[in-house]
XYZ file of C-alpha atoms in Angstrom:
326
model
C 43.721 -20.443 46.164
C 41.919 -19.427 42.931
C 45.072 -20.488 40.899
C 44.976 -23.803 42.629
C 41.282 -24.417 41.839
C 41.793 -23.468 38.140
C 44.696 -26.006 37.866
C 42.729 -28.763 39.528
C 39.828 -28.113 37.173
C 41.912 -28.827 34.182
C 41.483 -32.583 35.007
C 37.888 -32.582 33.679
C 37.188 -34.112 30.308
C 33.836 -32.989 29.032
C 31.966 -36.111 27.768
C 28.483 -37.075 27.037
C 25.930 -36.868 29.796
C 23.211 -39.266 30.799
C 20.048 -37.393 31.958
C 16.946 -38.959 33.653
C 14.099 -36.396 33.832
C 11.416 -36.694 36.555
C 8.474 -34.435 37.569
C 10.153 -31.681 39.349
C 13.913 -32.556 39.006
C 16.317 -34.502 36.900
C 19.248 -36.862 37.727
C 22.374 -36.010 35.760
C 25.479 -38.177 35.284
C 28.568 -36.561 33.749
C 31.524 -38.808 32.813
C 34.839 -37.181 34.059
C 38.556 -38.126 33.851
C 39.994 -37.371 37.268
C 43.604 -36.502 38.149
C 45.070 -38.114 41.279
C 43.799 -37.118 44.663
C 41.740 -34.012 44.043
C 39.640 -32.212 41.437
C 37.477 -29.186 41.251
C 34.067 -29.028 39.786
C 33.187 -25.541 38.571
C 29.412 -25.652 38.865
C 28.695 -21.966 38.386
C 25.052 -21.056 38.830
C 24.050 -24.610 38.343
C 25.165 -25.343 41.970
C 22.184 -23.393 43.338
C 19.820 -25.819 41.697
C 21.590 -29.039 42.768
C 19.722 -30.746 45.676
C 21.943 -30.738 48.797
C 23.445 -34.248 49.490
C 22.955 -35.448 45.913
C 26.279 -34.318 44.540
C 28.917 -37.040 44.471
C 31.715 -38.810 42.522
C 31.067 -42.309 41.512
C 33.938 -44.646 40.763
C 36.388 -43.299 43.382
C 36.405 -43.337 47.120
C 35.682 -39.751 48.304
C 37.462 -38.433 51.456
C 36.160 -34.698 51.434
C 34.088 -32.139 49.737
C 34.724 -28.490 50.115
C 32.067 -25.963 48.691
C 33.645 -22.524 47.941
C 31.231 -20.232 46.157
C 30.041 -21.933 42.926
C 33.016 -24.393 42.996
C 33.290 -27.833 44.707
C 36.682 -29.304 45.654
C 36.709 -33.106 45.668
C 39.331 -35.061 47.510
C 39.426 -38.859 46.978
C 41.473 -41.987 46.639
C 41.956 -42.947 42.988
C 42.035 -41.380 39.574
C 40.992 -41.932 35.952
C 37.399 -42.487 34.709
C 34.563 -41.716 37.103
C 31.068 -40.120 37.079
C 29.807 -36.866 38.547
C 26.202 -37.497 39.674
C 23.684 -35.040 41.086
C 19.896 -34.251 41.251
C 19.100 -30.982 39.483
C 15.878 -29.050 40.102
C 16.449 -26.775 37.069
C 15.178 -29.512 34.734
C 11.744 -31.233 34.834
C 9.554 -33.033 32.446
C 6.047 -34.168 31.857
C 3.966 -35.933 29.073
C 0.951 -34.728 27.109
C -0.970 -36.250 24.066
C -2.608 -35.351 20.924
C -5.331 -37.297 19.082
C -5.673 -36.198 15.462
C -8.337 -38.396 13.901
C -7.181 -41.871 14.876
C -3.507 -40.955 15.377
C -2.375 -40.851 18.932
C 0.937 -38.966 19.603
C 2.870 -38.841 22.884
C 4.773 -35.635 23.506
C 7.370 -34.755 25.995
C 7.557 -31.271 27.591
C 10.897 -30.560 29.078
C 11.544 -27.303 31.169
C 15.108 -26.198 31.684
C 16.495 -23.318 33.701
C 20.129 -22.310 33.425
C 22.653 -23.255 30.841
C 22.050 -25.639 27.971
C 22.583 -29.255 28.689
C 23.747 -32.025 26.317
C 22.145 -35.471 26.856
C 23.508 -38.351 24.963
C 21.055 -40.582 26.907
C 17.821 -38.879 27.691
C 15.122 -40.786 29.696
C 11.848 -39.341 30.858
C 9.971 -40.703 33.856
C 6.351 -39.414 33.914
C 3.457 -39.876 36.198
C 2.127 -38.864 39.514
C 4.403 -38.365 42.597
C 4.042 -36.377 45.920
C 6.233 -33.297 45.263
C 6.469 -32.616 49.005
C 8.390 -35.728 49.749
C 10.186 -36.043 46.402
C 13.631 -34.670 47.157
C 14.232 -36.822 50.094
C 12.675 -39.893 48.432
C 14.809 -39.292 45.410
C 18.044 -39.433 47.383
C 16.995 -42.959 48.562
C 15.106 -44.360 45.580
C 17.706 -43.450 42.907
C 20.617 -45.169 44.566
C 21.269 -47.960 41.960
C 17.633 -48.440 41.388
C 16.826 -50.017 37.919
C 13.587 -49.772 36.158
C 11.059 -47.055 37.147
C 11.200 -45.710 40.659
C 8.136 -44.152 42.217
C 6.013 -46.379 39.954
C 6.486 -43.772 37.086
C 6.285 -44.569 33.413
C 9.671 -44.748 31.672
C 10.238 -43.337 28.167
C 13.481 -43.309 26.191
C 13.906 -39.980 24.174
C 16.317 -39.227 21.345
C 19.656 -37.854 22.385
C 19.624 -33.942 22.056
C 20.913 -30.583 23.517
C 18.355 -29.052 25.773
C 18.263 -25.321 25.707
C 16.858 -22.995 28.481
C 13.090 -22.629 28.207
C 10.490 -25.265 27.312
C 11.074 -27.900 24.765
C 8.234 -30.003 23.306
C 8.902 -33.041 21.179
C 6.797 -36.020 19.966
C 8.367 -39.469 20.775
C 5.624 -42.034 20.177
C 3.010 -42.111 17.526
C 0.554 -44.855 16.518
C -3.027 -45.251 15.068
C -5.752 -46.448 17.389
C -9.117 -47.872 16.878
C -11.667 -45.502 18.537
C -14.931 -46.293 20.135
C -17.155 -43.189 20.589
C -19.038 -43.025 23.936
C -21.997 -41.059 25.217
C -22.560 -41.177 28.938
C -25.095 -40.207 31.587
C -24.339 -41.084 35.175
C -25.932 -39.494 38.173
C -29.028 -39.559 40.348
C -32.488 -40.360 38.983
C -34.015 -37.304 37.206
C -37.571 -36.724 35.781
C -36.617 -33.831 33.605
C -37.403 -34.126 29.862
C -33.805 -34.064 28.535
C -30.767 -35.440 30.292
C -27.241 -34.176 29.777
C -24.890 -36.482 27.889
C -21.116 -36.436 28.140
C -19.096 -37.244 25.019
C -15.995 -39.466 25.276
C -13.593 -41.887 23.451
C -12.329 -45.259 24.325
C -9.264 -47.143 22.828
C -6.643 -49.657 23.631
C -3.387 -47.994 24.676
C -0.775 -48.748 21.923
C 1.956 -47.957 24.348
C 2.167 -47.311 28.064
C 0.226 -44.017 28.950
C 1.445 -41.869 31.742
C -1.388 -39.672 33.171
C -1.520 -36.501 31.191
C -3.715 -34.049 29.170
C -5.034 -35.002 25.725
C -6.168 -32.699 22.998
C -8.572 -34.290 20.476
C -8.966 -33.064 16.864
C -11.359 -34.537 14.337
C -11.434 -33.643 10.767
C -9.268 -30.557 11.430
C -11.606 -29.261 14.328
C -10.875 -29.051 17.874
C -13.121 -31.373 19.936
C -12.028 -30.853 23.357
C -9.351 -31.620 26.015
C -9.420 -34.458 28.580
C -7.133 -36.020 31.158
C -5.837 -39.478 30.253
C -5.449 -41.710 33.288
C -2.478 -43.913 33.779
C -2.931 -46.908 31.342
C -0.543 -49.769 30.777
C 0.023 -50.991 27.172
C -2.944 -52.824 25.882
C -5.251 -51.457 28.615
C -8.450 -49.593 28.012
C -8.077 -45.873 28.008
C -11.004 -43.503 28.209
C -11.103 -39.761 27.647
C -14.174 -37.537 28.522
C -14.619 -34.314 26.489
C -17.357 -32.569 28.135
C -21.101 -32.198 27.317
C -22.313 -33.416 23.908
C -24.319 -30.714 22.220
C -25.871 -32.779 19.476
C -27.182 -35.985 21.035
C -30.386 -35.738 23.016
C -31.299 -38.307 25.804
C -34.988 -37.758 26.192
C -36.956 -38.980 29.193
C -40.653 -39.599 29.859
C -42.005 -40.521 33.324
C -45.574 -41.859 33.884
C -47.155 -42.726 37.164
C -48.554 -46.173 37.158
C -49.841 -46.603 40.714
C -49.644 -44.749 44.095
C -50.286 -45.813 47.570
C -49.680 -44.392 51.098
C -46.071 -45.755 51.381
C -44.837 -45.955 47.763
C -45.429 -44.997 44.131
C -44.590 -46.932 40.952
C -43.539 -45.273 37.664
C -42.824 -46.274 34.140
C -39.584 -44.696 32.951
C -38.634 -44.418 29.152
C -35.322 -43.030 28.091
C -34.765 -42.527 24.376
C -31.551 -41.797 22.393
C -31.132 -41.056 18.636
C -27.630 -41.384 17.469
C -26.982 -38.241 15.397
C -23.592 -39.302 14.191
C -22.345 -41.118 11.108
C -20.580 -43.742 13.274
C -21.649 -46.065 15.941
C -21.688 -44.812 19.584
C -21.750 -46.735 22.836
C -24.297 -45.382 25.368
C -23.323 -45.727 29.063
C -26.181 -45.209 31.518
C -25.831 -45.342 35.279
C -28.452 -44.001 37.786
C -28.793 -44.021 41.537
C -32.040 -43.981 43.348
C -33.213 -43.115 46.999
C -33.092 -45.899 49.563
C -35.845 -48.376 49.546
C -36.311 -48.411 45.692
C -37.358 -51.372 43.593
C -36.297 -51.668 39.941
C -37.475 -53.878 37.066
C -35.187 -53.192 34.207
C -34.376 -56.287 31.884
C -30.881 -56.063 30.353
C -29.452 -53.831 33.032
C -26.913 -54.661 35.713
C -28.764 -54.043 39.029
C -26.653 -52.530 41.806
C -27.535 -51.871 45.540
C -27.692 -48.154 44.604
C -29.250 -48.257 41.188
C -28.205 -49.833 37.776
C -25.594 -49.757 35.066
C -26.431 -50.354 31.270
C -24.370 -50.328 28.085
C -25.658 -50.293 24.521
C -24.364 -49.774 21.078
C -26.336 -47.693 18.623
C -25.599 -47.773 14.885
C -25.398 -44.420 12.901
C -28.728 -42.625 13.074
C -30.334 -45.469 15.039
C -32.939 -44.592 17.778
C -33.553 -46.826 20.749
C -35.736 -46.642 23.759
C -34.937 -48.128 27.180
C -37.817 -48.682 29.651
C -37.990 -49.800 33.350
C -40.502 -49.851 36.215
C -39.386 -48.031 39.283
C -40.970 -48.176 42.756
C -39.936 -45.457 45.214
C -41.019 -44.833 48.833
C -43.153 -41.771 49.334
């Protein structure tokens, strides 16, 4: 039997592979040149990482598959050029980003278990999927499905040989125009200094799958953030944690007080400490029954929203009258 399997396996012509990498698995297509009637695929250890039901021969009419150890005997009608196709859990991929100054770079992180894999066509599908339903969904969605199944972002990567372990490679790079942000959003506070969060905003120069972003400015690490899914040309925001230089100072004065309510004058002041403009984003919520007089702000049922741009070193105060039930 072993001799028969070895002879049938000689019908394989090792040609370039087409590999599509998804979060958690990959779809692999290997061109083969089949002898008449039967052929043996010597999968080796790779067979244990192939999703059951996904291994098949495309281009001929299969009549039987026999799994014997790490080999698979295919019987079929036809011969010649065909494609061996399977879903492989030993290879997965994801996207992450670096922003150095104003240069945004998209990186692919590919993780391979098992033997090296040559990909003459390498496609990365990145984004968010539900891992628990992925294998069964993959069997259905990948059957002749063009475009980007699962609503994932599609990236074409250069051909390469993937080796066991983790491979990281940049595949898109472009300069972006940054808008610096400072933000306070939360419930109404009377404390003297309010915490500010530092962030960045820019137009996506290419489609951005969700992924981590590392920000470096003038050679110094500023922080990490999660970039949300953003189409090309869409507005992307990254929030880097608390700002330690800018101070949002608040003063609250009681104007009048009755049995049922009290009215306050609230002043919030910011001095931009940076040598570039910043956009301040303020959003506060108040207890039910509040009344607010705040010219220039967008009033909401739960509070307000305000945006303002401050030039380098500019200081500005924002004042409103707030009435709260007692």
